[in-house]
Coordinates of C-alpha atoms in Angstrom, one line a residue:
M5 CA 12.4 -28.7 4.2
T6 CA 10.2 -31.8 5.0
T7 CA 6.6 -32.6 4.4
V8 CA 4.1 -33.7 7.0
G9 CA 0.9 -34.9 5.4
R10 CA 0.2 -32.5 2.6
V11 CA 1.9 -29.5 4.1
P12 CA 5.6 -28.8 3.7
R13 CA 7.5 -27.9 6.8
L14 CA 9.8 -24.9 6.4
Y15 CA 12.8 -24.3 8.7
R16 CA 15.5 -21.6 9.3
S17 CA 17.8 -23.6 7.1
D18 CA 15.4 -23.1 4.1
V19 CA 15.4 -19.3 4.8
R20 CA 19.2 -19.2 4.9
A21 CA 19.3 -21.1 1.6
A22 CA 17.0 -18.5 0.2
R23 CA 19.3 -15.7 1.4
R24 CA 22.2 -17.3 -0.4
R25 CA 20.2 -17.8 -3.5
L26 CA 18.9 -14.2 -3.6
G27 CA 22.4 -12.7 -3.1
R28 CA 22.5 -9.1 -4.4
H29 CA 19.2 -9.4 -6.3
V30 CA 17.4 -7.8 -3.3
R31 CA 18.2 -4.9 -1.0
V32 CA 19.1 -5.3 2.6
T33 CA 16.6 -2.7 3.9
P34 CA 17.5 -0.5 6.8
V35 CA 16.1 -0.3 10.3
C36 CA 15.4 3.0 12.1
H37 CA 15.4 3.1 16.0
T38 CA 13.0 5.8 17.0
E39 CA 9.9 6.6 19.0
V40 CA 6.3 6.9 17.8
A41 CA 3.2 8.3 19.3
G42 CA 1.2 5.7 21.3
P43 CA -2.1 6.0 23.1
H44 CA -0.3 7.0 26.4
G45 CA 2.8 8.7 25.1
P46 CA 5.9 7.9 23.1
V47 CA 6.7 4.3 22.4
A48 CA 10.2 3.1 21.5
V49 CA 10.2 1.0 18.2
S50 CA 12.5 -0.2 15.5
L51 CA 11.0 0.4 12.1
K52 CA 12.1 -2.0 9.4
F53 CA 12.0 -0.1 6.1
E54 CA 11.0 -2.9 3.8
Y55 CA 8.9 -0.5 1.7
L56 CA 12.3 0.5 0.2
Q57 CA 12.6 -2.9 -1.4
H58 CA 12.8 -3.2 -5.2
G59 CA 9.3 -2.8 -6.6
G60 CA 8.2 -1.3 -3.3
T61 CA 7.2 -4.6 -1.8
F62 CA 8.7 -7.4 0.3
K63 CA 7.1 -9.9 -2.2
V64 CA 10.0 -9.5 -4.6
R65 CA 12.1 -11.6 -2.2
G66 CA 9.7 -14.6 -2.5
S67 CA 9.1 -14.3 -6.3
L68 CA 12.8 -14.1 -7.1
N69 CA 13.6 -17.0 -4.7
A70 CA 10.9 -19.2 -6.3
L71 CA 12.2 -18.5 -9.8
L72 CA 15.8 -18.9 -8.9
A73 CA 15.0 -22.2 -7.2
S74 CA 13.3 -23.5 -10.3
G75 CA 16.7 -23.9 -11.9
N76 CA 16.7 -24.3 -15.7
D77 CA 12.9 -24.0 -15.9
E78 CA 12.4 -21.3 -18.6
R79 CA 8.6 -21.6 -18.9
P80 CA 6.6 -18.4 -18.9
V81 CA 5.2 -17.4 -15.5
V82 CA 1.6 -16.9 -14.5
V83 CA 0.4 -15.4 -11.2
A84 CA -2.8 -14.1 -9.7
S85 CA -2.5 -11.0 -7.7
G86 CA -4.4 -8.1 -6.1
G87 CA -1.4 -6.0 -7.0
N88 CA 1.9 -6.5 -5.1
A89 CA 2.5 -10.1 -5.9
G90 CA 2.0 -9.2 -9.6
I91 CA 4.5 -6.4 -9.3
A92 CA 7.0 -8.8 -7.6
A93 CA 6.5 -11.5 -10.2
A94 CA 6.8 -9.0 -13.1
L95 CA 10.0 -7.5 -11.7
A96 CA 11.5 -11.0 -10.9
C97 CA 10.8 -12.1 -14.5
A98 CA 12.2 -8.9 -15.9
I99 CA 15.4 -9.5 -13.9
L100 CA 15.7 -13.1 -15.1
G101 CA 14.5 -12.5 -18.7
R102 CA 11.3 -14.5 -18.5
S103 CA 7.8 -13.7 -19.7
C104 CA 5.1 -13.0 -17.2
T105 CA 1.3 -12.9 -17.1
V106 CA -0.5 -11.4 -14.1
V107 CA -4.2 -12.0 -13.6
V108 CA -5.8 -9.3 -11.5
P109 CA -9.4 -8.8 -10.2
E110 CA -11.3 -5.9 -11.5
S111 CA -10.8 -4.2 -8.1
A112 CA -7.0 -4.1 -8.5
P113 CA -5.6 -0.5 -8.0
H114 CA -4.6 1.3 -11.2
T115 CA -1.4 2.3 -9.5
K116 CA -0.3 -1.3 -9.0
V117 CA -1.5 -2.4 -12.5
A118 CA 0.6 0.4 -14.0
A119 CA 3.6 -0.8 -12.1
I120 CA 3.1 -4.4 -13.4
W121 CA 2.9 -3.1 -16.9
A122 CA 6.0 -1.0 -16.4
Y123 CA 8.0 -4.2 -15.7
G124 CA 6.9 -5.7 -19.0
A125 CA 4.3 -8.2 -17.9
E126 CA 1.0 -9.0 -19.6
V127 CA -2.0 -8.0 -17.4
L128 CA -5.4 -9.8 -17.7
W129 CA -8.4 -8.8 -15.6
H130 CA -10.7 -11.6 -14.4
G131 CA -13.4 -11.6 -11.7
T132 CA -14.1 -9.3 -8.9
T133 CA -12.1 -11.1 -6.2
Y134 CA -8.6 -12.5 -5.7
G135 CA -10.1 -16.0 -5.5
E136 CA -11.7 -15.7 -8.9
A137 CA -8.5 -14.4 -10.4
T138 CA -6.6 -17.3 -8.8
R139 CA -8.8 -19.9 -10.3
Y140 CA -8.5 -18.3 -13.8
A141 CA -4.7 -18.2 -13.3
E142 CA -4.6 -21.9 -12.6
E143 CA -6.6 -22.6 -15.8
L144 CA -4.3 -20.3 -17.8
A145 CA -1.1 -21.9 -16.4
V146 CA -2.3 -25.4 -17.6
E147 CA -3.5 -24.0 -20.9
R148 CA -0.1 -22.3 -21.6
G149 CA 2.1 -24.9 -20.0
A150 CA 3.4 -22.1 -17.7
L151 CA 5.0 -22.1 -14.2
Q152 CA 2.4 -20.8 -11.8
L153 CA 3.6 -18.6 -8.9
H154 CA 1.5 -18.0 -5.8
A155 CA 1.3 -14.9 -3.7
Y156 CA 1.8 -16.8 -0.4
G157 CA 1.4 -20.6 -0.8
L158 CA 4.7 -21.8 -2.1
P159 CA 7.5 -22.8 0.3
E160 CA 10.1 -20.9 -1.8
V161 CA 7.9 -17.7 -1.6
V162 CA 7.6 -18.0 2.2
A163 CA 11.4 -18.7 2.5
G164 CA 12.2 -15.7 0.4
A165 CA 10.0 -13.4 2.5
G166 CA 11.7 -14.9 5.6
T167 CA 15.0 -13.4 4.7
I168 CA 13.7 -10.2 6.3
G169 CA 13.8 -12.0 9.6
L170 CA 17.5 -12.8 9.1
E171 CA 18.2 -9.2 8.4
I172 CA 16.4 -8.1 11.5
E173 CA 18.4 -10.5 13.5
R174 CA 21.6 -8.8 12.4
Q175 CA 20.3 -5.3 12.7
V176 CA 18.6 -5.4 16.1
R177 CA 20.1 -6.4 19.4
A178 CA 18.5 -9.1 21.6
R179 CA 15.3 -10.7 20.5
P180 CA 12.5 -8.1 20.5
P181 CA 9.0 -9.0 19.2
V182 CA 8.5 -8.4 15.5
L183 CA 5.1 -7.0 14.4
V184 CA 4.2 -8.1 10.9
P185 CA 1.2 -7.4 8.6
V186 CA -0.8 -10.5 7.6
G187 CA -2.7 -11.3 4.4
G188 CA -2.1 -14.8 3.1
G189 CA 0.6 -15.3 5.6
A190 CA 3.9 -15.6 3.6
L191 CA 5.6 -12.7 5.4
V192 CA 4.6 -13.6 9.0
A193 CA 5.4 -17.3 8.4
G194 CA 8.7 -16.6 6.7
I195 CA 9.9 -14.3 9.5
A196 CA 8.7 -16.8 12.2
A197 CA 10.6 -19.6 10.4
A198 CA 13.7 -17.5 10.2
L199 CA 13.7 -16.5 13.9
G200 CA 12.6 -20.0 15.1
L201 CA 11.7 -20.8 18.7
R202 CA 13.8 -18.0 20.1
G203 CA 11.9 -15.4 18.2
R204 CA 8.5 -13.8 19.0
V205 CA 6.4 -12.8 16.0
I206 CA 3.0 -11.1 16.2
G207 CA 0.7 -10.9 13.1
V208 CA -1.3 -7.7 12.7
E209 CA -4.4 -7.8 10.6
P210 CA -7.2 -5.4 9.7
A211 CA -10.4 -6.4 11.7
G212 CA -12.0 -6.6 8.3
A213 CA -9.5 -9.2 7.0
P214 CA -8.7 -11.5 10.0
T215 CA -7.3 -14.6 8.2
L216 CA -4.7 -15.5 10.8
N217 CA -6.8 -14.5 13.8
A218 CA -9.8 -16.6 12.6
A219 CA -7.6 -19.6 11.8
L220 CA -5.9 -19.6 15.2
A221 CA -9.3 -19.4 16.9
A222 CA -10.6 -22.3 14.8
G223 CA -7.4 -24.3 14.9
R224 CA -7.3 -24.5 11.1
P225 CA -7.5 -22.2 8.1
V226 CA -11.0 -20.9 7.5
D227 CA -12.6 -18.6 5.0
V228 CA -13.2 -15.0 6.1
H229 CA -15.1 -12.1 4.7
I230 CA -12.9 -9.3 3.5
N231 CA -13.8 -5.6 4.0
S232 CA -10.8 -3.4 4.6
I233 CA -8.9 -0.4 3.1
A234 CA -5.9 -2.7 3.0
S235 CA -7.7 -5.5 1.0
D236 CA -5.7 -4.9 -2.2
A237 CA -2.6 -6.2 -0.3
L238 CA -4.1 -8.1 2.7
G239 CA -7.1 -9.4 0.8
A240 CA -6.6 -13.2 1.0
T241 CA -9.8 -14.8 2.2
R242 CA -8.0 -17.7 3.9
I243 CA -4.6 -18.1 5.5
G244 CA -2.2 -20.4 3.6
D245 CA -1.8 -24.0 5.0
L246 CA 2.0 -23.5 5.2
A247 CA 1.6 -20.2 7.1
M248 CA -0.8 -21.9 9.5
E249 CA 1.5 -24.7 10.2
I250 CA 4.4 -22.3 11.0
A251 CA 2.1 -20.0 13.0
Q252 CA 1.1 -22.9 15.2
R253 CA 4.6 -24.4 15.5
Y254 CA 6.2 -21.1 16.6
A255 CA 3.2 -19.7 18.6
V256 CA 2.8 -16.7 16.4
G257 CA 0.4 -14.2 18.0
S258 CA -2.4 -12.2 16.4
V259 CA -3.9 -8.8 17.0
L260 CA -6.6 -6.9 15.0
V261 CA -6.7 -3.2 14.1
S262 CA -9.4 -1.0 12.7
D263 CA -9.2 0.7 9.3
D264 CA -9.3 4.0 11.1
A265 CA -6.1 3.0 13.0
I266 CA -4.4 1.9 9.8
S267 CA -5.3 5.3 8.1
M268 CA -4.0 7.2 11.1
A269 CA -0.7 5.2 11.2
R270 CA -0.2 5.8 7.5
E271 CA -0.9 9.5 7.8
Y272 CA 1.4 9.7 10.9
L273 CA 4.3 8.1 9.0
W274 CA 4.0 10.7 6.3
R275 CA 3.6 13.7 8.7
E276 CA 6.4 12.7 11.1
F277 CA 8.8 10.8 8.9
R278 CA 7.9 11.7 5.3
I279 CA 7.4 8.0 4.7
V280 CA 4.9 7.0 2.1
V281 CA 3.4 3.5 2.5
E282 CA 0.2 1.8 1.4
P283 CA -2.4 0.9 4.0
A284 CA -1.0 -2.6 4.4
G285 CA 2.5 -1.1 5.0
A286 CA 1.2 0.9 8.0
T287 CA -0.9 -2.0 9.5
A288 CA 1.8 -3.2 11.9
L289 CA 2.4 0.3 13.2
A290 CA -1.3 0.7 13.8
A291 CA -1.1 -2.0 16.5
I292 CA 1.4 0.1 18.5
Q293 CA -0.4 3.4 18.0
S294 CA -3.9 2.1 18.7
G295 CA -2.9 0.1 21.8
A296 CA -3.8 -3.2 20.2
Y297 CA -0.3 -4.3 21.1
V298 CA 1.3 -2.9 24.2
P299 CA 5.1 -3.5 24.6
E300 CA 6.4 -4.7 27.9
P301 CA 8.5 -2.3 30.0
G302 CA 11.9 -1.8 28.3
E303 CA 10.8 -3.6 25.2
R304 CA 11.4 -2.1 21.7
P305 CA 9.4 -4.0 19.2
V306 CA 10.4 -4.2 15.5
V307 CA 7.6 -2.9 13.2
V308 CA 7.8 -4.1 9.6
L309 CA 6.7 -1.4 7.0
S310 CA 6.1 -3.8 4.2
G311 CA 5.1 -1.9 1.0
A312 CA 4.9 1.5 -0.7
N313 CA 2.7 0.9 -3.7
T314 CA 0.0 3.5 -3.3
D315 CA -1.8 6.3 -5.0
L316 CA -0.3 9.5 -3.6
T317 CA -3.6 11.3 -4.1
T318 CA -5.1 9.2 -1.3
F319 CA -3.2 11.1 1.4

């Protein structure tokens, strides 16, 4: 890893180091080669079942990698989260025997807050948005002398998420495009860094939360208004600087999908595969089913199903 200006540059070697560091702390999640309904008939895809990860979220990879990389640092941990990053931090701290405080906005889903509690973390509510919770978490970390984790801004978090890309490389032949849901950008950036110039990564975002799409159009990270059913997981108002640098370096694409398309993809996964995911977890599949992304002839894209933390009564 090097630094250009104020933004670190993350490479495949950093992701490989994260994989060695994580070892057996995380699951190698399976891939299923199948067909799904598309707008004009069946579409061949490979579904990456990352929703089966510990804690029901890919974010455990990043949180654990960041804590393991901190070496002998035994300070308590503070993190702001809309839900999944808090679950990941709480679980990582439980595994490593460290105390954890998660600051959540008032809009955080009760299902996710309950999971954070279940892993032994302290939960504090502050503000109505993720941004407000983040600012309070920063103050709290200074006040308590704590180590502050970030949902998507730390190189170690991005590298940990990128280990999914290394798994896909071993599980899927050739170099198919990989469709990845985008919030703050850790997952899409990590996978792009893992696959490098030979890979092709497409970020998929709700039209009501277009952080990557707006940033690519502007040529820099910009603030966006958030209004989506997936906002508890894809609710960052701005793409991370590190994610933006990687997206530009590796020509990461971006497509937008509607909330209706996300809901339909989520319901389809349950109806046809008995797979339960949260809206964010179905966002990448929504691109295939809605026609926002159309595979080339003979192409079988990989679709990352990223998280399963949801209220079952919403189906």
